mmCIF file of C-alpha atoms and ligand atoms in Angstrom:
data_model
loop_
_atom_site.group_PDB
_atom_site.id
_atom_site.type_symbol
_atom_site.label_atom_id
_atom_site.label_comp_id
_atom_site.label_asym_id
_atom_site.label_seq_id
_atom_site.Cartn_x
_atom_site.Cartn_y
_atom_site.Cartn_z
ATOM 1 C CA MET A 23 -138.802 -27.203 90.294
ATOM 2 C CA SER A 24 -137.640 -24.524 87.879
ATOM 3 C CA GLU A 25 -138.833 -24.469 84.230
ATOM 4 C CA PRO A 26 -136.750 -26.493 81.809
ATOM 5 C CA LEU A 27 -134.525 -24.229 79.656
ATOM 6 C CA VAL A 28 -135.253 -26.448 76.717
ATOM 7 C CA LEU A 29 -138.757 -27.900 76.133
ATOM 8 C CA VAL A 30 -138.995 -31.267 74.368
ATOM 9 C CA ALA A 31 -142.016 -32.404 72.371
ATOM 10 C CA THR A 32 -142.499 -35.388 70.108
ATOM 11 C CA ASP A 33 -144.954 -35.629 67.240
ATOM 12 C CA GLY A 34 -144.428 -39.009 65.603
ATOM 13 C CA PRO A 35 -140.947 -38.979 64.069
ATOM 14 C CA VAL A 36 -140.449 -35.313 64.676
ATOM 15 C CA ARG A 37 -138.739 -33.966 67.795
ATOM 16 C CA THR A 38 -139.131 -30.306 68.604
ATOM 17 C CA LEU A 39 -136.748 -28.532 70.973
ATOM 18 C CA THR A 40 -137.953 -25.088 72.171
ATOM 19 C CA LEU A 41 -135.403 -22.712 73.660
ATOM 20 C CA ASN A 42 -137.277 -21.590 76.785
ATOM 21 C CA ARG A 43 -136.039 -18.347 78.281
ATOM 22 C CA PRO A 44 -138.669 -16.069 76.731
ATOM 23 C CA ALA A 45 -138.090 -13.134 79.204
ATOM 24 C CA ALA A 46 -134.617 -12.809 77.755
ATOM 25 C CA LEU A 47 -135.557 -13.700 74.201
ATOM 26 C CA ASN A 48 -134.172 -17.217 74.725
ATOM 27 C CA SER A 49 -130.583 -15.940 74.859
ATOM 28 C CA PHE A 50 -128.061 -18.696 75.633
ATOM 29 C CA THR A 51 -126.765 -19.283 79.042
ATOM 30 C CA GLY A 52 -124.240 -21.963 79.956
ATOM 31 C CA ALA A 53 -127.028 -23.944 81.607
ATOM 32 C CA MET A 54 -129.217 -23.696 78.439
ATOM 33 C CA HIS A 55 -126.335 -25.018 76.347
ATOM 34 C CA VAL A 56 -126.057 -28.006 78.640
ATOM 35 C CA GLU A 57 -129.783 -28.800 78.373
ATOM 36 C CA LEU A 58 -129.786 -28.257 74.662
ATOM 37 C CA ARG A 59 -126.777 -30.481 74.045
ATOM 38 C CA ALA A 60 -128.458 -33.278 76.154
ATOM 39 C CA ALA A 61 -131.755 -32.801 74.280
ATOM 40 C CA ILE A 62 -130.039 -33.070 70.904
ATOM 41 C CA GLU A 63 -128.150 -36.197 71.946
ATOM 42 C CA ALA A 64 -131.365 -37.808 73.250
ATOM 43 C CA ALA A 65 -133.030 -37.122 69.940
ATOM 44 C CA VAL A 66 -130.089 -38.699 68.127
ATOM 45 C CA ALA A 67 -130.148 -41.771 70.356
ATOM 46 C CA ASP A 68 -133.866 -42.318 69.702
ATOM 47 C CA GLU A 69 -134.094 -44.262 66.453
ATOM 48 C CA ALA A 70 -137.761 -43.248 66.152
ATOM 49 C CA VAL A 71 -136.753 -39.592 65.694
ATOM 50 C CA ARG A 72 -136.119 -38.750 62.035
ATOM 51 C CA CYS A 73 -136.293 -34.977 61.990
ATOM 52 C CA LEU A 74 -135.370 -32.335 64.544
ATOM 53 C CA VAL A 75 -137.039 -28.843 64.781
ATOM 54 C CA ILE A 76 -135.552 -26.061 66.875
ATOM 55 C CA THR A 77 -137.590 -23.025 67.795
ATOM 56 C CA GLY A 78 -137.945 -20.471 70.606
ATOM 57 C CA ALA A 79 -140.598 -19.829 73.225
ATOM 58 C CA GLY A 80 -142.471 -16.512 73.257
ATOM 59 C CA ARG A 81 -141.783 -13.668 70.761
ATOM 60 C CA GLY A 82 -138.066 -14.416 69.988
ATOM 61 C CA PHE A 83 -136.107 -17.198 68.491
ATOM 62 C CA CYS A 84 -132.833 -16.570 70.270
ATOM 63 C CA ALA A 85 -130.925 -13.346 71.040
ATOM 64 C CA GLY A 86 -127.472 -14.982 71.117
ATOM 65 C CA GLN A 87 -125.352 -15.129 74.207
ATOM 66 C CA ASP A 88 -127.063 -13.933 77.450
ATOM 67 C CA LEU A 89 -124.899 -10.868 78.130
ATOM 68 C CA ASN A 90 -125.736 -11.204 81.894
ATOM 69 C CA ASP A 91 -124.743 -14.798 82.199
ATOM 70 C CA PRO A 92 -122.103 -15.404 84.879
ATOM 71 C CA ASP A 93 -120.814 -18.192 82.630
ATOM 72 C CA MET A 94 -119.022 -15.416 80.622
ATOM 73 C CA GLY A 95 -117.168 -14.756 83.851
ATOM 74 C CA PRO A 96 -113.638 -13.567 84.000
ATOM 75 C CA GLY A 97 -110.646 -15.696 82.760
ATOM 76 C CA PRO A 98 -107.306 -16.001 84.597
ATOM 77 C CA ASP A 99 -106.557 -12.317 83.690
ATOM 78 C CA GLY A 100 -109.760 -11.046 85.298
ATOM 79 C CA LYS A 101 -111.308 -10.135 81.880
ATOM 80 C CA PRO A 102 -114.166 -11.885 80.182
ATOM 81 C CA ASP A 103 -112.958 -15.110 78.422
ATOM 82 C CA VAL A 104 -115.269 -15.081 75.445
ATOM 83 C CA GLY A 105 -113.028 -17.427 73.525
ATOM 84 C CA ALA A 106 -113.416 -20.002 76.321
ATOM 85 C CA VAL A 107 -117.200 -19.618 76.132
ATOM 86 C CA ILE A 108 -117.172 -20.287 72.471
ATOM 87 C CA GLU A 109 -114.833 -23.368 72.714
ATOM 88 C CA ARG A 110 -116.971 -24.721 75.538
ATOM 89 C CA ASN A 111 -120.476 -24.065 74.168
ATOM 90 C CA TYR A 112 -120.893 -22.602 70.664
ATOM 91 C CA ARG A 113 -118.236 -24.598 68.759
ATOM 92 C CA PRO A 114 -119.531 -28.043 69.921
ATOM 93 C CA LEU A 115 -123.088 -26.934 69.278
ATOM 94 C CA ALA A 116 -122.439 -25.574 65.773
ATOM 95 C CA LEU A 117 -120.377 -28.671 64.841
ATOM 96 C CA ARG A 118 -122.945 -31.126 66.152
ATOM 97 C CA ILE A 119 -125.773 -29.430 64.275
ATOM 98 C CA ARG A 120 -123.789 -29.867 61.092
ATOM 99 C CA THR A 121 -123.069 -33.591 61.761
ATOM 100 C CA LEU A 122 -126.475 -34.806 62.888
ATOM 101 C CA PRO A 123 -127.630 -38.138 61.353
ATOM 102 C CA ILE A 124 -131.101 -36.610 60.805
ATOM 103 C CA PRO A 125 -132.203 -33.278 59.153
ATOM 104 C CA VAL A 126 -132.650 -30.273 61.366
ATOM 105 C CA ILE A 127 -135.123 -27.435 60.762
ATOM 106 C CA ALA A 128 -134.793 -23.961 62.416
ATOM 107 C CA MET A 129 -138.333 -22.685 62.879
ATOM 108 C CA VAL A 130 -137.502 -18.969 63.462
ATOM 109 C CA ASN A 131 -140.566 -17.590 65.232
ATOM 110 C CA GLY A 132 -139.101 -14.156 66.134
ATOM 111 C CA VAL A 133 -135.839 -12.203 66.330
ATOM 112 C CA ALA A 134 -132.649 -14.237 65.831
ATOM 113 C CA ALA A 135 -129.683 -12.155 66.930
ATOM 114 C CA GLY A 136 -125.880 -12.806 67.294
ATOM 115 C CA ALA A 137 -125.131 -16.446 67.899
ATOM 116 C CA GLY A 138 -128.891 -17.036 67.767
ATOM 117 C CA ALA A 139 -128.994 -15.970 64.128
ATOM 118 C CA ASN A 140 -125.921 -18.123 63.169
ATOM 119 C CA PHE A 141 -127.267 -21.053 65.183
ATOM 120 C CA ALA A 142 -130.394 -20.910 62.962
ATOM 121 C CA LEU A 143 -128.389 -20.471 59.767
ATOM 122 C CA GLY A 144 -126.321 -23.488 60.553
ATOM 123 C CA CYS A 145 -129.474 -25.713 60.585
ATOM 124 C CA ASP A 146 -130.321 -27.550 57.317
ATOM 125 C CA VAL A 147 -133.525 -25.712 56.565
ATOM 126 C CA VAL A 148 -134.592 -22.328 57.933
ATOM 127 C CA LEU A 149 -138.238 -21.383 57.979
ATOM 128 C CA ALA A 150 -138.978 -18.027 59.400
ATOM 129 C CA ALA A 151 -142.217 -16.161 60.297
ATOM 130 C CA ARG A 152 -142.783 -13.026 58.340
ATOM 131 C CA SER A 153 -142.408 -10.947 61.606
ATOM 132 C CA ALA A 154 -139.075 -12.635 62.429
ATOM 133 C CA SER A 155 -135.665 -10.964 61.836
ATOM 134 C CA PHE A 156 -131.957 -11.754 61.687
ATOM 135 C CA ILE A 157 -129.332 -9.510 63.259
ATOM 136 C CA GLN A 158 -125.585 -9.911 63.259
ATOM 137 C CA ALA A 159 -125.557 -8.039 66.471
ATOM 138 C CA PHE A 160 -121.792 -8.783 67.279
ATOM 139 C CA SER A 161 -120.278 -5.587 65.919
ATOM 140 C CA LYS A 162 -122.464 -3.529 68.174
ATOM 141 C CA ILE A 163 -120.675 -4.989 71.219
ATOM 142 C CA GLY A 164 -117.151 -5.154 69.739
ATOM 143 C CA LEU A 165 -117.180 -8.825 68.565
ATOM 144 C CA ILE A 166 -117.105 -10.706 65.368
ATOM 145 C CA PRO A 167 -119.785 -13.136 64.031
ATOM 146 C CA ASP A 168 -119.420 -16.448 65.774
ATOM 147 C CA CYS A 169 -121.272 -19.782 66.063
ATOM 148 C CA GLY A 170 -120.105 -20.363 62.466
ATOM 149 C CA GLY A 171 -121.123 -16.939 61.105
ATOM 150 C CA THR A 172 -117.754 -16.105 59.441
ATOM 151 C CA TRP A 173 -117.936 -19.447 57.516
ATOM 152 C CA LEU A 174 -121.719 -19.561 56.914
ATOM 153 C CA LEU A 175 -122.518 -16.021 55.928
ATOM 154 C CA PRO A 176 -120.167 -15.559 52.896
ATOM 155 C CA ARG A 177 -121.133 -19.011 51.657
ATOM 156 C CA ILE A 178 -124.852 -18.319 51.936
ATOM 157 C CA VAL A 179 -125.172 -14.727 50.832
ATOM 158 C CA GLY A 180 -121.768 -13.886 49.338
ATOM 159 C CA ARG A 181 -118.880 -11.821 50.680
ATOM 160 C CA ALA A 182 -120.338 -8.349 50.018
ATOM 161 C CA ARG A 183 -123.580 -9.042 51.896
ATOM 162 C CA ALA A 184 -121.805 -10.991 54.660
ATOM 163 C CA ILE A 185 -119.563 -8.072 55.354
ATOM 164 C CA GLY A 186 -122.405 -5.571 55.094
ATOM 165 C CA LEU A 187 -124.567 -7.535 57.522
ATOM 166 C CA ALA A 188 -121.718 -8.232 59.948
ATOM 167 C CA MET A 189 -120.291 -4.710 59.999
ATOM 168 C CA THR A 190 -123.586 -2.767 60.288
ATOM 169 C CA GLY A 191 -125.327 -5.165 62.561
ATOM 170 C CA ASP A 192 -128.537 -4.003 60.844
ATOM 171 C CA LYS A 193 -131.764 -5.915 61.286
ATOM 172 C CA LEU A 194 -132.733 -8.049 58.256
ATOM 173 C CA SER A 195 -136.423 -8.925 57.917
ATOM 174 C CA ALA A 196 -137.255 -12.601 57.203
ATOM 175 C CA GLU A 197 -138.658 -11.486 53.927
ATOM 176 C CA GLU A 198 -135.292 -9.852 52.954
ATOM 177 C CA ALA A 199 -133.507 -12.916 54.242
ATOM 178 C CA ALA A 200 -135.535 -15.127 51.981
ATOM 179 C CA GLN A 201 -135.047 -12.810 49.044
ATOM 180 C CA MET A 202 -131.301 -12.911 49.380
ATOM 181 C CA GLY A 203 -131.259 -16.703 49.791
ATOM 182 C CA MET A 204 -130.123 -16.639 53.316
ATOM 183 C CA ILE A 205 -133.058 -18.846 54.500
ATOM 184 C CA TRP A 206 -135.283 -21.445 52.755
ATOM 185 C CA ARG A 207 -138.588 -19.644 53.153
ATOM 186 C CA CYS A 208 -140.462 -16.844 54.965
ATOM 187 C CA VAL A 209 -144.097 -17.716 55.697
ATOM 188 C CA ASP A 210 -146.991 -15.909 57.325
ATOM 189 C CA ASP A 211 -146.771 -16.043 61.138
ATOM 190 C CA ALA A 212 -150.070 -17.946 61.483
ATOM 191 C CA ALA A 213 -148.745 -20.632 58.968
ATOM 192 C CA LEU A 214 -145.304 -21.111 60.484
ATOM 193 C CA ALA A 215 -146.034 -24.026 62.859
ATOM 194 C CA GLU A 216 -148.150 -25.936 60.317
ATOM 195 C CA GLN A 217 -145.737 -25.472 57.396
ATOM 196 C CA THR A 218 -142.855 -26.518 59.568
ATOM 197 C CA ARG A 219 -144.697 -29.623 60.727
ATOM 198 C CA ALA A 220 -145.519 -30.572 57.099
ATOM 199 C CA LEU A 221 -141.903 -30.060 56.075
ATOM 200 C CA ALA A 222 -140.589 -32.024 59.108
ATOM 201 C CA LEU A 223 -142.905 -34.969 58.422
ATOM 202 C CA LYS A 224 -141.904 -34.976 54.798
ATOM 203 C CA LEU A 225 -138.119 -35.042 55.636
ATOM 204 C CA ALA A 226 -138.800 -37.692 58.414
ATOM 205 C CA ALA A 227 -140.218 -40.000 55.832
ATOM 206 C CA MET A 228 -137.214 -39.596 53.513
ATOM 207 C CA PRO A 229 -133.887 -41.558 53.722
ATOM 208 C CA SER A 230 -132.232 -39.914 56.770
ATOM 209 C CA ARG A 231 -128.852 -41.281 55.951
ATOM 210 C CA ALA A 232 -128.905 -39.871 52.406
ATOM 211 C CA LEU A 233 -130.144 -36.473 53.755
ATOM 212 C CA ALA A 234 -127.276 -36.250 56.233
ATOM 213 C CA ALA A 235 -124.781 -37.380 53.524
ATOM 214 C CA THR A 236 -126.244 -34.615 51.214
ATOM 215 C CA ARG A 237 -125.409 -32.028 53.842
ATOM 216 C CA LEU A 238 -121.990 -33.532 54.238
ATOM 217 C CA ALA A 239 -121.104 -33.794 50.580
ATOM 218 C CA ILE A 240 -122.308 -30.215 49.905
ATOM 219 C CA ASP A 241 -120.211 -28.832 52.818
ATOM 220 C CA GLU A 242 -117.140 -30.863 51.694
ATOM 221 C CA ALA A 243 -117.620 -29.758 48.050
ATOM 222 C CA MET A 244 -117.801 -26.117 48.954
ATOM 223 C CA PRO A 245 -114.063 -25.376 49.179
ATOM 224 C CA ALA A 246 -113.180 -28.220 46.746
ATOM 225 C CA SER A 247 -112.431 -28.130 43.018
ATOM 226 C CA TYR A 248 -114.982 -29.509 40.579
ATOM 227 C CA ALA A 249 -112.841 -32.657 40.137
ATOM 228 C CA GLU A 250 -112.630 -33.036 43.889
ATOM 229 C CA ALA A 251 -116.349 -32.616 44.315
ATOM 230 C CA LEU A 252 -116.950 -35.396 41.695
ATOM 231 C CA SER A 253 -114.690 -37.653 43.759
ATOM 232 C CA ILE A 254 -116.638 -36.794 46.923
ATOM 233 C CA GLU A 255 -119.892 -37.642 45.160
ATOM 234 C CA ALA A 256 -118.447 -40.982 43.993
ATOM 235 C CA ARG A 257 -117.203 -41.803 47.498
ATOM 236 C CA VAL A 258 -120.482 -40.863 49.251
ATOM 237 C CA GLN A 259 -122.659 -42.342 46.533
ATOM 238 C CA GLY A 260 -120.644 -45.618 46.839
ATOM 239 C CA GLU A 261 -121.457 -45.848 50.494
ATOM 240 C CA LEU A 262 -125.047 -45.039 50.069
ATOM 241 C CA GLY A 263 -125.358 -47.574 47.164
ATOM 242 C CA ARG A 264 -124.532 -50.313 49.645
ATOM 243 C CA ALA A 265 -127.014 -49.190 52.260
ATOM 244 C CA GLY A 266 -130.468 -50.489 52.945
ATOM 245 C CA ASP A 267 -132.296 -47.387 52.042
ATOM 246 C CA PHE A 268 -131.116 -47.490 48.402
ATOM 247 C CA ALA A 269 -132.282 -51.028 48.056
ATOM 248 C CA GLU A 270 -135.572 -50.105 49.639
ATOM 249 C CA GLY A 271 -136.009 -47.090 47.344
ATOM 250 C CA VAL A 272 -135.363 -48.997 44.244
ATOM 251 C CA ALA A 273 -137.581 -51.943 45.292
ATOM 252 C CA ALA A 274 -140.402 -49.528 46.184
ATOM 253 C CA PHE A 275 -140.053 -47.759 42.858
ATOM 254 C CA GLN A 276 -140.169 -51.054 41.005
ATOM 255 C CA GLN A 277 -143.066 -52.387 42.985
ATOM 256 C CA LYS A 278 -144.892 -49.071 42.720
ATOM 257 C CA ARG A 279 -145.363 -48.627 46.510
ATOM 258 C CA ALA A 280 -144.290 -46.084 49.069
ATOM 259 C CA PRO A 281 -140.766 -46.741 50.460
ATOM 260 C CA VAL A 282 -140.107 -47.292 54.140
ATOM 261 C CA PHE A 283 -136.686 -45.988 54.993
ATOM 262 C CA LYS A 284 -134.821 -47.126 58.102
ATOM 263 C CA ASP A 285 -131.076 -46.294 57.780
ATOM 264 C CA ARG A 286 -129.596 -43.671 60.145
HETATM 265 O O1 T3D B 316 -119.267 -14.957 75.853
HETATM 266 C C1 T3D B 316 -119.697 -14.535 74.747
HETATM 267 O O2 T3D B 316 -120.265 -13.454 74.668
HETATM 268 C C2 T3D B 316 -119.580 -15.394 73.510
HETATM 269 C C3 T3D B 316 -120.630 -15.428 72.619
HETATM 270 C C4 T3D B 316 -121.064 -14.443 71.910
HETATM 271 C C5 T3D B 316 -122.188 -14.686 70.926
HETATM 272 C C6 T3D B 316 -123.178 -13.623 70.856
HETATM 273 O O3 T3D B 316 -124.273 -14.010 70.590
HETATM 274 S S1 T3D B 316 -122.762 -12.010 71.021
HETATM 275 C C7 T3D B 316 -124.305 -11.180 70.690
HETATM 276 C C8 T3D B 316 -125.191 -11.181 71.892
HETATM 277 N N1 T3D B 316 -126.533 -10.728 71.556
HETATM 278 C C9 T3D B 316 -126.829 -9.383 71.392
HETATM 279 O O4 T3D B 316 -125.953 -8.551 71.471
HETATM 280 C C10 T3D B 316 -128.224 -9.106 71.150
HETATM 281 C C11 T3D B 316 -128.748 -8.253 72.323
HETATM 282 N N2 T3D B 316 -130.181 -7.995 72.193
HETATM 283 C C12 T3D B 316 -130.665 -7.076 71.442
HETATM 284 O O5 T3D B 316 -129.979 -6.354 70.694
HETATM 285 C C13 T3D B 316 -132.187 -6.881 71.429
HETATM 286 O O6 T3D B 316 -132.622 -7.453 72.588
HETATM 287 C C14 T3D B 316 -132.923 -7.508 70.206
HETATM 288 C C15 T3D B 316 -132.522 -6.621 68.931
HETATM 289 C C16 T3D B 316 -132.432 -8.890 69.975
HETATM 290 C C17 T3D B 316 -134.402 -7.506 70.426
HETATM 291 O O7 T3D B 316 -134.769 -6.124 70.739
HETATM 292 P P1 T3D B 316 -136.319 -5.912 71.340
HETATM 293 O O8 T3D B 316 -136.417 -4.463 71.454
HETATM 294 O O9 T3D B 316 -137.243 -6.632 70.528
HETATM 295 O O10 T3D B 316 -136.291 -6.585 72.738
HETATM 296 P P2 T3D B 316 -135.552 -6.059 74.119
HETATM 297 O O11 T3D B 316 -136.411 -5.235 74.832
HETATM 298 O O12 T3D B 316 -134.217 -5.566 73.770
HETATM 299 O O13 T3D B 316 -135.278 -7.415 74.857
HETATM 300 C C18 T3D B 316 -136.288 -8.022 75.659
HETATM 301 C C19 T3D B 316 -135.670 -8.561 76.911
HETATM 302 O O14 T3D B 316 -134.681 -9.594 76.589
HETATM 303 C C20 T3D B 316 -134.926 -7.521 77.675
HETATM 304 O O15 T3D B 316 -135.008 -7.782 79.042
HETATM 305 P P3 T3D B 316 -135.944 -6.802 79.971
HETATM 306 O O16 T3D B 316 -135.391 -5.483 79.888
HETATM 307 O O17 T3D B 316 -137.274 -6.974 79.465
HETATM 308 O O18 T3D B 316 -135.711 -7.407 81.355
HETATM 309 C C21 T3D B 316 -133.496 -7.686 77.215
HETATM 310 O O19 T3D B 316 -132.562 -7.244 78.144
HETATM 311 C C22 T3D B 316 -133.459 -9.165 77.128
HETATM 312 N N3 T3D B 316 -132.356 -9.628 76.153
HETATM 313 C C23 T3D B 316 -132.403 -9.541 74.915
HETATM 314 N N4 T3D B 316 -131.189 -9.986 74.383
HETATM 315 C C24 T3D B 316 -130.521 -10.375 75.475
HETATM 316 C C25 T3D B 316 -131.181 -10.137 76.631
HETATM 317 N N5 T3D B 316 -130.717 -10.409 77.866
HETATM 318 C C26 T3D B 316 -129.535 -10.864 77.927
HETATM 319 N N6 T3D B 316 -128.767 -11.189 76.852
HETATM 320 C C27 T3D B 316 -129.204 -10.942 75.622
HETATM 321 N N7 T3D B 316 -128.397 -11.191 74.528
#
């Protein structure tokens, strides 16, 4: 039997998915996309899973599309049909990560390049090892940022930095990425796993439905006016106010005990 392309591990309410093609820096093949999608859906289907962590095996996080993958094969005109690869693999992946009912942490253990970088940036929280780096590698091979990069980058770091990173394709250290607000935190390599675990357990104990709604409301408010954002908040808050977790949160506060959240 060949090695799984995505390793799955469970630690209480935390499910960790490890991209597992270390010899090619966990670059994406069509087959790895299929395994990753299945592993994500299995995590969503398991009510006991309340936080997802995504990381890479070996010294890299993910080097984007595997440039040797036959999945990139020629379209009807005999030329590589990169658009089809994006529609088939990256668009569904990026959309799903953004609509998960539970929080998702990218534990960036090493280099994150091309679609691998933007895949990480699309996660809710990015924790990176100090030795890790982020590279918008696309311009070096005649492409534009994908896997959500054109939308994410200017929103996270502003237009000037987005264009600088995307056009130069320069390597950004995890420390610089944290300084410019591109990621949540950069931590010492030796502390990455433990700090990610602590954060994942913390998020897993929180009200998942409210966390997923927080992501949704912030994303919806991004292109909206102030008045529209206030309406989005009223709508989402109205839904959450009727949910079990709000009743539990208030009851736990009043009874001076720890809450037990269950909504998804
Ligand atoms: O169809 C489509 O293309 C659509 C989707 C596009 C999305 C994209 O992601 S486009 C961008 C694709 N990614 C890249 O262009 C990055 C290519 N990789 C690199 O530039 C470098 O590998 C890194 C800067 C990421 C790391 O450099 P370094 O020096 O630490 O490692 P290395 O020696 O270059 O790589 C180690 C091995 O991984 C090496 O294999 P070898 O020689 O030991 O057998 C290398 O070929 C392999 N590898 C790294 N990235 C890829 C890869 N193999 C296939 N595809 C890769 N993307």
